[in-house]
Short mmCIF file of C-alpha atoms in Angstrom, two decimals:
data_model
loop_
_atom_site.label_atom_id
_atom_site.label_comp_id
_atom_site.label_asym_id
_atom_site.label_seq_id
_atom_site.Cartn_x
_atom_site.Cartn_y
_atom_site.Cartn_z
CA MET A 1415 23.53 29.62 11.41
CA LYS A 1416 22.66 33.33 11.35
CA ARG A 1417 20.73 32.84 8.12
CA ILE A 1418 18.85 29.85 9.53
CA LEU A 1419 17.87 31.87 12.59
CA GLY A 1420 16.81 34.74 10.36
CA PHE A 1421 14.66 32.39 8.31
CA ILE A 1422 13.06 30.85 11.41
CA MET A 1423 12.26 34.30 12.73
CA ARG A 1424 10.67 35.32 9.45
CA VAL A 1425 8.45 32.22 9.50
CA TYR A 1426 7.60 32.83 13.15
CA GLY A 1427 6.80 36.45 12.34
CA MET A 1428 4.29 35.23 9.74
CA MET A 1429 2.78 32.84 12.27
CA VAL A 1430 2.35 35.64 14.80
CA ARG A 1431 0.43 37.60 12.21
CA LEU A 1432 -2.31 34.97 12.36
CA PHE A 1433 -3.33 36.29 15.78
CA PRO A 1434 -6.11 38.83 16.25
CA SER A 1435 -4.90 42.40 15.69
CA GLU A 1436 -5.46 43.42 19.34
CA PHE A 1437 -3.38 40.50 20.52
CA GLN A 1438 -0.63 41.36 18.05
CA GLU A 1439 -0.57 44.95 19.26
CA GLU A 1440 -0.33 43.90 22.88
CA PHE A 1441 2.03 40.93 22.66
CA GLY A 1442 3.29 40.61 19.05
CA ASP A 1443 6.69 42.28 19.44
CA GLU A 1444 7.20 40.79 22.87
CA ILE A 1445 6.54 37.20 21.76
CA GLN A 1446 8.88 37.59 18.82
CA GLY A 1447 11.55 39.03 21.09
CA VAL A 1448 11.25 36.12 23.52
CA PHE A 1449 11.27 33.59 20.71
CA ALA A 1450 14.35 35.21 19.14
CA THR A 1451 16.17 34.97 22.47
CA MET A 1452 15.05 31.36 22.91
CA ILE A 1453 16.26 30.18 19.51
CA LYS A 1454 19.52 32.08 19.78
CA ALA A 1455 20.21 30.46 23.15
CA ALA A 1456 19.25 27.03 21.78
CA ALA A 1457 21.40 27.50 18.67
CA GLY A 1458 24.31 28.35 20.97
CA ARG A 1459 23.92 24.94 22.61
CA SER A 1460 23.43 22.70 19.56
CA LYS A 1461 21.44 22.20 16.40
CA PRO A 1462 19.22 19.48 17.95
CA ALA A 1463 18.43 21.90 20.80
CA LEU A 1464 17.33 24.46 18.24
CA ALA A 1465 15.18 21.84 16.51
CA VAL A 1466 13.55 20.92 19.83
CA VAL A 1467 12.64 24.55 20.59
CA CYS A 1468 11.13 24.97 17.11
CA LEU A 1469 9.20 21.70 17.28
CA GLN A 1470 7.89 22.58 20.72
CA GLU A 1471 6.65 25.87 19.34
CA LEU A 1472 4.99 24.16 16.37
CA ARG A 1473 3.32 21.69 18.73
CA ASP A 1474 1.81 24.35 21.00
CA PHE A 1475 1.10 27.03 18.44
CA PRO A 1476 -2.18 25.76 16.89
CA VAL A 1477 -3.88 25.33 20.26
CA PHE A 1478 -2.68 28.75 21.37
CA LEU A 1479 -3.89 30.31 18.14
CA ILE A 1480 -7.35 28.76 18.29
CA ARG A 1481 -7.73 29.60 21.95
CA THR A 1482 -6.80 33.23 21.35
CA HIS A 1483 -9.32 33.52 18.56
CA LEU A 1484 -12.05 31.72 20.43
CA GLU A 1485 -11.78 34.15 23.31
CA LYS A 1486 -14.01 37.17 22.79
CA GLY A 1487 -15.47 35.66 19.60
CA HIS A 1488 -12.44 36.26 17.43
CA MET A 1489 -13.00 33.02 15.49
CA LYS A 1490 -15.40 34.63 13.06
CA LYS A 1491 -12.92 37.42 12.43
CA PHE A 1492 -10.13 34.90 11.99
CA PHE A 1493 -11.98 33.02 9.27
CA ARG A 1494 -12.80 36.31 7.58
CA SER A 1495 -9.24 37.58 7.77
CA GLN A 1496 -7.58 38.17 4.43
CA PRO A 1497 -5.01 35.33 4.44
CA VAL A 1498 -7.46 32.70 5.70
CA ALA A 1499 -10.23 33.82 3.37
CA PHE A 1500 -7.85 33.68 0.43
CA ALA A 1501 -6.53 30.31 1.53
CA TRP A 1502 -9.91 28.62 1.60
CA ARG A 1503 -10.97 30.24 -1.63
CA GLY A 1504 -7.73 29.13 -3.24
CA ALA A 1505 -8.20 25.60 -1.94
CA LEU A 1506 -11.75 25.48 -3.29
CA VAL A 1507 -10.99 26.95 -6.71
CA PHE A 1508 -7.90 24.92 -7.46
CA SER A 1509 -9.20 21.63 -6.12
CA LEU A 1510 -12.49 21.97 -8.02
CA GLY A 1511 -10.69 23.12 -11.16
CA LEU A 1512 -8.20 20.27 -11.09
CA VAL A 1513 -10.78 17.60 -10.36
CA LEU A 1514 -12.98 18.91 -13.14
CA LEU A 1515 -10.07 18.99 -15.53
CA ASN A 1516 -9.16 15.41 -14.79
CA ILE A 1517 -12.71 14.09 -14.92
CA LEU A 1518 -13.56 15.83 -18.19
CA SER A 1519 -10.28 14.78 -19.74
CA TYR A 1520 -10.83 11.21 -18.64
CA PHE A 1521 -14.30 10.88 -20.10
CA SER A 1522 -13.80 13.00 -23.19
CA SER A 1523 -11.13 10.70 -24.60
CA SER A 1524 -13.66 7.89 -25.03
CA TRP A 1525 -16.11 10.39 -26.47
CA PHE A 1526 -13.55 11.41 -29.09
CA ILE A 1527 -13.09 7.88 -30.25
CA THR A 1528 -16.78 7.15 -30.63
CA SER A 1529 -18.17 10.53 -31.77
CA SER A 1530 -19.00 11.21 -35.41
CA ASN A 1531 -17.86 7.73 -36.34
CA GLY A 1532 -14.42 8.65 -35.05
CA VAL A 1533 -13.97 11.59 -37.46
CA VAL A 1534 -12.85 13.99 -34.71
CA TYR A 1535 -10.47 11.40 -33.40
CA ARG A 1536 -8.98 10.77 -36.83
CA VAL A 1537 -8.46 14.51 -37.36
CA VAL A 1538 -6.82 14.94 -33.99
CA SER A 1539 -4.74 11.82 -34.57
CA ARG A 1540 -2.95 13.52 -37.43
CA PHE A 1541 -1.05 15.57 -34.88
CA TRP A 1542 1.85 14.05 -33.04
CA LEU A 1543 -0.11 14.46 -29.83
CA GLU A 1544 -2.22 11.58 -30.88
CA GLU A 1545 -3.12 9.27 -28.06
CA HIS A 1546 -5.72 10.22 -25.46
CA TRP A 1547 -5.88 13.72 -26.86
CA THR A 1548 -8.57 15.26 -24.77
CA LEU A 1549 -8.73 18.75 -26.13
CA ALA A 1550 -12.45 19.34 -25.68
CA GLY A 1551 -12.53 18.15 -22.09
CA ILE A 1552 -9.54 20.27 -21.18
CA GLY A 1553 -10.99 23.28 -22.97
CA VAL A 1554 -14.31 23.06 -21.15
CA ALA A 1555 -12.58 22.52 -17.82
CA SER A 1556 -10.30 25.51 -18.49
CA VAL A 1557 -13.23 27.81 -19.10
CA ILE A 1558 -15.11 26.56 -16.05
CA GLY A 1559 -11.93 26.79 -13.98
CA GLY A 1560 -11.39 30.36 -15.14
CA LEU A 1561 -14.96 31.27 -14.27
CA LEU A 1562 -14.56 29.72 -10.84
CA PHE A 1563 -11.38 31.74 -10.37
CA ALA A 1564 -13.26 34.92 -11.26
CA LEU A 1565 -16.22 34.00 -9.08
CA PHE A 1566 -14.11 33.55 -5.98
CA PHE A 1567 -11.52 36.28 -6.42
CA SER A 1568 -12.88 39.14 -8.49
CA GLU A 1569 -14.97 42.17 -7.73
CA ARG A 1570 -18.25 42.00 -9.62
CA THR A 1571 -17.35 44.65 -12.20
CA GLN A 1572 -14.16 42.88 -13.23
CA PHE A 1573 -15.54 39.40 -13.66
CA GLY A 1574 -14.62 38.98 -17.35
CA TRP A 1575 -11.12 40.20 -16.77
CA TYR A 1576 -10.54 37.76 -13.95
CA ALA A 1577 -12.05 34.89 -15.93
CA LEU A 1578 -9.55 35.57 -18.69
CA VAL A 1579 -6.70 35.64 -16.19
CA GLY A 1580 -7.98 32.43 -14.62
CA ILE A 1581 -8.11 30.57 -17.93
CA LEU A 1582 -4.81 31.81 -19.29
CA GLY A 1583 -2.87 31.91 -16.07
CA TRP A 1584 -3.05 28.34 -15.21
CA PHE A 1585 -5.66 26.12 -16.77
CA VAL A 1586 -4.17 26.50 -20.24
CA THR A 1587 -0.70 25.74 -18.98
CA HIS A 1588 -1.94 22.80 -16.97
CA ALA A 1589 -3.81 21.53 -19.99
CA THR A 1590 -0.58 21.73 -21.98
CA PHE A 1591 1.24 19.75 -19.38
CA TYR A 1592 -1.56 17.23 -19.14
CA ALA A 1593 -1.82 16.80 -22.89
CA LEU A 1594 1.92 16.33 -23.27
CA SER A 1595 2.10 13.83 -20.45
CA GLN A 1596 -0.73 11.85 -22.02
CA SER A 1597 0.89 11.93 -25.45
CA PHE A 1598 3.68 9.54 -24.61
CA GLU A 1599 3.97 6.42 -22.58
CA PHE A 1600 3.90 7.47 -18.96
CA ASP A 1601 6.93 5.38 -18.12
CA PHE A 1602 8.94 7.25 -20.67
CA LEU A 1603 7.96 10.61 -19.17
CA HIS A 1604 9.07 9.53 -15.74
CA ASN A 1605 12.47 8.35 -16.92
CA GLN A 1606 15.43 10.66 -16.34
CA PRO A 1607 16.11 13.18 -17.70
CA ILE A 1608 12.44 13.52 -18.63
CA GLY A 1609 11.59 13.48 -14.90
CA ILE A 1610 13.51 16.75 -14.69
CA LEU A 1611 11.40 18.10 -17.51
CA ILE A 1612 8.21 17.26 -15.63
CA ASP A 1613 9.47 19.13 -12.59
CA ALA A 1614 10.50 22.08 -14.74
CA MET A 1615 7.07 22.19 -16.37
CA LEU A 1616 5.38 21.97 -13.00
CA ALA A 1617 7.59 24.78 -11.69
CA LEU A 1618 6.68 26.94 -14.66
CA GLU A 1619 3.02 26.21 -14.14
CA GLY A 1620 3.19 27.14 -10.45
CA ALA A 1621 5.24 30.29 -11.11
CA LEU A 1622 3.01 31.52 -13.91
CA LEU A 1623 -0.13 30.96 -11.92
CA SER A 1624 1.26 32.65 -8.81
CA VAL A 1625 2.29 35.77 -10.65
CA MET A 1626 -0.97 35.93 -12.59
CA PHE A 1627 -2.78 35.59 -9.32
CA PHE A 1628 -0.70 38.41 -7.85
CA VAL A 1629 -1.01 40.89 -10.70
CA ALA A 1630 -4.74 40.30 -11.00
CA LYS A 1631 -5.40 41.03 -7.33
CA SER A 1632 -2.96 43.92 -7.08
CA GLY A 1633 -4.52 45.65 -10.08
CA ARG A 1634 -1.25 45.88 -12.04
CA ARG A 1635 -3.00 45.09 -15.27
CA LYS A 1636 -0.24 46.00 -17.66
CA PHE A 1637 1.78 43.05 -16.39
CA VAL A 1638 -0.97 40.59 -17.28
CA TRP A 1639 -0.43 41.01 -21.02
CA PRO A 1640 3.12 39.60 -21.22
CA LEU A 1641 2.02 36.75 -18.94
CA ALA A 1642 -1.02 36.08 -21.11
CA ALA A 1643 1.23 36.07 -24.17
CA GLY A 1644 3.47 33.52 -22.45
CA ALA A 1645 0.48 31.36 -21.56
CA ILE A 1646 -0.70 31.33 -25.18
CA LEU A 1647 2.82 30.81 -26.51
CA TYR A 1648 3.36 27.82 -24.27
CA PRO A 1649 1.03 25.26 -25.91
CA LEU A 1650 1.85 26.54 -29.40
CA ALA A 1651 5.58 26.36 -28.88
CA SER A 1652 5.23 22.97 -27.20
CA TYR A 1653 3.84 21.73 -30.47
CA PHE A 1654 6.00 23.56 -32.99
CA LEU A 1655 9.38 23.89 -31.29
CA PRO A 1656 10.32 20.18 -31.09
CA GLN A 1657 9.25 19.72 -34.69
CA SER A 1658 11.10 22.77 -35.98
CA LEU A 1659 14.29 21.72 -34.20
CA LEU A 1660 14.06 18.30 -35.71
CA TYR A 1661 13.23 19.74 -39.13
CA SER A 1662 16.28 22.00 -39.17
CA TYR A 1663 18.43 19.00 -38.22
CA ARG A 1664 17.12 16.47 -40.70
CA SER A 1665 15.40 18.80 -43.18
CA GLN A 1666 12.24 16.78 -43.02
CA PRO A 1667 9.27 16.87 -40.73
CA LEU A 1668 8.71 13.82 -38.60
CA LEU A 1669 5.39 12.70 -37.37
CA LYS A 1670 6.83 11.12 -34.29
CA ILE A 1671 9.02 13.20 -32.03
CA HIS A 1672 12.10 11.50 -30.71
CA PRO A 1673 12.30 11.70 -26.91
CA SER A 1674 15.70 13.44 -26.86
CA TRP A 1675 14.54 16.16 -29.26
CA PHE A 1676 11.40 16.59 -27.32
CA PHE A 1677 13.38 16.95 -24.11
CA ILE A 1678 15.81 19.55 -25.50
CA ALA A 1679 13.09 21.61 -27.11
CA MET A 1680 10.88 21.57 -24.05
CA ILE A 1681 13.68 22.43 -21.64
CA ILE A 1682 14.61 25.43 -23.81
CA LEU A 1683 10.99 26.50 -23.92
CA VAL A 1684 10.41 26.14 -20.20
CA VAL A 1685 13.62 28.01 -19.32
CA VAL A 1686 12.77 30.88 -21.67
CA LEU A 1687 9.22 31.16 -20.39
CA MET A 1688 10.37 30.93 -16.78
CA ALA A 1689 12.86 33.73 -17.39
CA GLY A 1690 9.98 35.78 -18.78
CA VAL A 1691 7.85 35.09 -15.72
CA VAL A 1692 10.71 36.06 -13.39
CA TRP A 1693 11.28 39.25 -15.37
CA VAL A 1694 7.61 40.23 -15.10
CA ALA A 1695 7.65 39.43 -11.39
CA ILE A 1696 10.68 41.63 -10.77
CA LYS A 1697 9.10 44.46 -12.75
CA SER A 1698 5.82 44.07 -10.87
CA GLY A 1699 7.58 44.69 -7.56
CA GLY A 1700 6.05 43.98 -4.16
CA LYS A 1701 6.07 40.34 -3.25
CA ALA A 1702 5.76 39.14 -6.85
CA PRO A 1703 9.29 37.64 -6.90
CA TRP A 1704 8.42 35.74 -3.74
CA MET A 1705 5.25 34.54 -5.40
CA VAL A 1706 7.37 33.07 -8.22
CA VAL A 1707 9.64 31.23 -5.82
CA VAL A 1708 6.84 29.91 -3.61
CA GLY A 1709 4.59 29.14 -6.58
CA ALA A 1710 7.28 27.24 -8.49
CA ALA A 1711 8.76 25.33 -5.56
CA GLY A 1712 5.38 24.87 -3.84
CA TYR A 1713 3.69 23.38 -6.87
CA VAL A 1714 6.47 20.89 -7.56
CA PHE A 1715 6.53 19.94 -3.88
CA VAL A 1716 2.75 19.59 -3.58
CA PHE A 1717 2.50 17.61 -6.81
CA ARG A 1718 5.26 15.21 -5.79
CA LEU A 1719 3.89 14.88 -2.26
CA CYS A 1720 0.40 14.03 -3.50
CA ASP A 1721 1.87 11.66 -6.04
CA ALA A 1722 3.74 9.84 -3.26
CA ILE A 1723 0.60 9.67 -1.11
CA ILE A 1724 -1.47 8.30 -3.98
CA THR A 1725 1.22 5.74 -4.79
CA ARG A 1726 0.99 4.50 -1.19
CA LEU A 1727 -2.78 4.36 -1.56
CA HIS A 1728 -2.40 2.21 -4.64
CA LEU A 1729 -0.37 -0.26 -2.65
CA ILE A 1730 -3.13 -0.73 -0.09
CA ILE A 1731 -5.92 -0.89 -2.64
CA LEU A 1732 -5.80 -4.58 -3.34
CA SER A 1733 -9.09 -5.16 -5.05
CA PRO A 1734 -9.35 -3.68 -8.56
CA THR A 1735 -13.15 -3.85 -8.38
CA LYS A 1736 -14.90 -2.23 -11.30
CA TYR A 1737 -18.03 -0.16 -10.96
CA GLN A 1738 -19.49 0.96 -14.28
CA GLY A 1739 -16.11 0.49 -15.89
CA LEU A 1740 -14.22 2.43 -13.22
CA THR A 1741 -11.76 0.91 -10.76
CA VAL A 1742 -11.01 2.36 -7.35
CA ILE A 1743 -7.60 3.35 -8.65
CA ASP A 1744 -9.24 5.34 -11.46
CA VAL A 1745 -11.27 7.23 -8.90
CA VAL A 1746 -8.19 7.91 -6.78
CA ASN A 1747 -6.18 9.12 -9.78
CA THR A 1748 -8.94 11.17 -11.32
CA GLY A 1749 -10.53 12.57 -8.20
CA ILE A 1750 -8.53 12.32 -5.01
CA GLN A 1751 -5.08 13.22 -6.29
CA PRO A 1752 -6.11 16.48 -8.01
CA LEU A 1753 -8.35 17.31 -5.06
CA LEU A 1754 -5.46 17.00 -2.64
CA THR A 1755 -3.05 18.84 -4.94
CA GLY A 1756 -5.54 21.67 -5.51
CA ILE A 1757 -6.30 22.10 -1.82
CA LEU A 1758 -2.66 22.25 -0.75
CA PHE A 1759 -1.54 24.53 -3.56
CA GLY A 1760 -4.58 26.79 -3.19
CA VAL A 1761 -3.91 27.18 0.53
CA ILE A 1762 -0.24 28.06 -0.05
CA LEU A 1763 -1.01 30.64 -2.71
CA GLY A 1764 -4.00 32.04 -0.88
CA LEU A 1765 -2.07 32.58 2.32
CA LEU A 1766 0.78 34.24 0.51
CA LEU A 1767 -1.47 36.52 -1.48
CA GLY A 1768 -3.54 37.32 1.60
CA TRP A 1769 -0.44 38.53 3.36
CA GLU A 1770 0.59 40.51 0.34
CA ARG A 1771 -2.73 42.31 0.33
CA ARG A 1772 -2.53 43.02 4.02
CA ASP A 1773 0.91 44.57 3.54
CA ALA A 1774 -0.39 46.64 0.67
CA GLN A 1775 -3.31 47.87 2.78
CA LYS A 1776 -1.01 48.73 5.68
CA THR A 1777 1.28 50.77 3.47
CA GLY A 1778 -1.69 52.32 1.76
CA ALA A 1779 -0.83 50.83 -1.62
CA MET B 186 -11.15 38.15 49.51
CA THR B 187 -10.83 35.80 52.47
CA PHE B 188 -8.45 32.86 52.61
CA GLU B 189 -11.44 30.47 52.52
CA GLU B 190 -12.75 32.17 49.39
CA LEU B 191 -9.33 31.88 47.79
CA GLN B 192 -9.34 28.17 48.45
CA THR B 193 -12.51 27.77 46.39
CA TYR B 194 -10.45 28.52 43.24
CA PRO B 195 -9.86 25.44 41.14
CA PRO B 196 -6.37 23.95 41.49
CA LEU B 197 -3.81 25.80 39.40
CA THR B 198 -2.22 24.17 36.41
CA GLU B 199 1.44 23.36 36.76
CA THR B 200 2.36 26.09 34.25
CA THR B 201 0.35 28.75 36.10
CA PHE B 202 1.74 27.68 39.44
CA PHE B 203 5.33 27.88 38.24
CA ILE B 204 4.81 31.27 36.57
CA LEU B 205 3.30 32.72 39.76
CA LEU B 206 6.10 31.16 41.75
CA SER B 207 8.67 32.67 39.45
CA LEU B 208 7.18 36.13 39.79
CA ALA B 209 6.86 35.76 43.57
CA ALA B 210 10.60 36.37 43.90
CA SER B 211 10.88 39.45 41.66
CA GLU B 212 9.45 41.08 38.55
CA LYS B 213 10.62 39.45 35.33
CA HIS B 214 10.29 39.71 31.56
CA GLY B 215 8.90 36.85 29.44
CA TYR B 216 12.17 35.10 28.65
CA ALA B 217 13.34 35.32 32.27
CA ILE B 218 10.08 33.72 33.40
CA ALA B 219 10.53 30.85 30.93
CA LYS B 220 14.10 30.24 32.07
CA ASP B 221 13.16 30.47 35.75
CA VAL B 222 10.30 28.01 35.31
CA GLU B 223 12.65 25.59 33.61
CA SER B 224 15.09 25.96 36.47
CA LEU B 225 12.42 25.63 39.19
CA SER B 226 11.13 22.43 37.63
CA ASN B 227 14.63 21.00 37.12
CA GLY B 228 14.23 21.23 33.36
CA ARG B 229 10.96 19.28 33.34
CA VAL B 230 8.71 22.20 32.33
CA ALA B 231 10.04 23.95 29.21
CA LEU B 232 7.61 26.65 28.19
CA SER B 233 7.12 27.52 24.54
CA THR B 234 6.25 31.14 23.82
CA SER B 235 2.74 29.98 22.97
CA THR B 236 2.17 28.38 26.35
CA LEU B 237 3.89 31.21 28.20
CA TYR B 238 1.85 33.98 26.60
CA THR B 239 -1.45 32.11 26.80
CA ALA B 240 -0.87 31.97 30.53
CA LEU B 241 0.42 35.54 30.87
CA LYS B 242 -2.52 36.95 28.94
CA ARG B 243 -5.03 35.11 31.12
CA LEU B 244 -3.22 36.03 34.35
CA LEU B 245 -3.18 39.70 33.30
CA GLU B 246 -6.91 39.61 32.55
CA ASP B 247 -7.65 37.96 35.88
CA GLY B 248 -5.52 40.50 37.70
CA TRP B 249 -3.17 37.94 39.21
CA ILE B 250 -0.18 39.61 37.58
CA ALA B 251 0.39 43.10 36.19
CA ARG B 252 2.79 44.85 33.87
CA ALA B 253 5.56 46.40 35.88
CA GLY B 254 7.41 48.40 33.26
CA GLU B 255 10.34 47.77 30.97
CA ASP B 256 13.59 45.99 31.55
CA PRO B 257 16.57 48.33 31.01
CA GLU B 258 18.29 45.56 29.02
CA PRO B 259 16.69 45.25 25.53
CA ASP B 260 15.96 41.94 23.79
CA GLU B 261 17.80 40.41 20.79
CA SER B 262 16.23 42.79 18.33
CA GLY B 263 16.89 45.84 20.49
CA ARG B 264 13.29 46.21 21.62
CA PRO B 265 12.63 47.00 25.28
CA ARG B 266 11.40 43.99 27.27
CA LYS B 267 8.19 44.35 29.22
CA THR B 268 8.28 43.00 32.74
CA TYR B 269 5.57 41.41 34.86
CA ILE B 270 4.95 41.50 38.57
CA LEU B 271 2.76 39.47 40.89
CA THR B 272 -0.25 41.40 42.22
CA GLU B 273 -1.52 41.11 45.76
CA LEU B 274 -4.35 38.88 44.55
CA GLY B 275 -1.87 36.69 42.67
CA ARG B 276 0.34 36.36 45.72
CA ARG B 277 -2.58 35.31 47.91
CA ILE B 278 -3.75 32.76 45.32
CA LEU B 279 -0.24 31.34 45.17
CA GLU B 280 -0.18 31.05 48.96
CA ALA B 281 -3.59 29.37 48.95
CA GLU B 282 -2.42 26.92 46.31
CA THR B 283 0.74 26.18 48.28
CA VAL B 284 -1.35 25.41 51.36
CA ARG B 285 -3.58 23.14 49.27
CA LEU B 286 -0.57 21.29 47.90
CA GLN B 287 0.93 20.99 51.39
CA SER B 288 -2.25 19.41 52.70
CA LEU B 289 -2.30 17.02 49.74
CA VAL B 290 1.27 16.02 50.37
CA ALA B 291 0.52 15.54 54.07
CA ILE B 292 -2.45 13.28 53.28
CA ALA B 293 -0.40 11.30 50.81
CA ARG B 294 2.43 10.92 53.28
CA THR B 295 0.02 9.72 55.97
CA ARG B 296 -1.48 7.15 53.65
CA CYS B 297 1.84 5.96 52.17
CA THR B 298 4.11 5.91 55.21
CA GLY B 299 1.79 6.06 58.17
CA ASP B 300 3.23 9.43 59.34
CA GLN B 301 0.90 11.73 61.28
CA ILE B 302 0.15 15.25 60.20
#
């Protein structure tokens, strides 16, 4: 129970930091003291009593927060505050990037098949990642996504550097995930234990992005290089590792990867890369290890949440009406799902990084 | 400020009324106010810290309450607890509100039961 109370207080402490600085100076400690006493008393009664106190606080908090900021024109300051500014930028960058990635991938697959009398498609088809291989679309989206990242987060003189971080940190890894998931029947990928693999890949994606995000903003450039190496290694190893494992077992290359080999190879790869990311985060110091945890868990959670929401939407979309070859479900899958995922994940990361920066400024780092 | 002028104030919210009422007896810190309000309202009004401090902040700005000092007993984290006290203006507003409520009750009683004021 002590740990739960400690956790609740930490979350509440973060909430209190959303108030204007003058308000925090005047009432911050006092409010936290009263809340600590309240939850301790409630916990002494029962767990439901504790839940009621917390829910009551959650219910009243947003109104209180807005009212405090509205008084004396604090609203403008609130929206310009570091965590909020980072949150909306994060939401914008990641939602736009994801939507773009999905749209370009969606349309480029048909372009591949028809372009140059299908020559490009035939070349790409020689790889085991054969169906719906949308390399060009993903590549273009990655570059644009990286540029967006730099545009919203970098200082002007470091634009190129941030663009590189943006492309490598996440869009490449997401492209890898997307390409792999499109390379097999979707049903197969969602079967256990492959479902675990999807979550592991998502966790890696979220962790890598979070730490990249952190080291870029905190100016710890030397830590970007091992992360960049990991980001480049990821798609390459995704291609070669399953094949090499299979080759050493049967002494012959196979064009088609068997699901179990694919699973083993990919799990090994993801675990190794994740260990690397955690190592870099620990070395980076500050809140980087927290960024890994929140990034990894947050991305899996957000992805699954949005997936569940979209599945519900599918159930209520009864009419598969086509408009210029697109159904409503296509639009939902290609546009709304990544939009929602990007917004939620961007907000989570932005808030966390915003707080990190505020801590760093306070301590003069 | 005259009693008539005090009565031109808009009716107090239930939260404000209970907080003033709580402080009318003695100075208190935030948590003690919340507990006292809960007790005064027979558990009906349970103040969250958000609601409590929205009200306290506004009452401080309006001069209805003031900071009295620090409670000798620290809070859970060992920090000293700031206490609040009702100001003279606050006390007179509370009295005016009580009179207003009394007259409302009297009117209601007359209408409902036929009693005379």
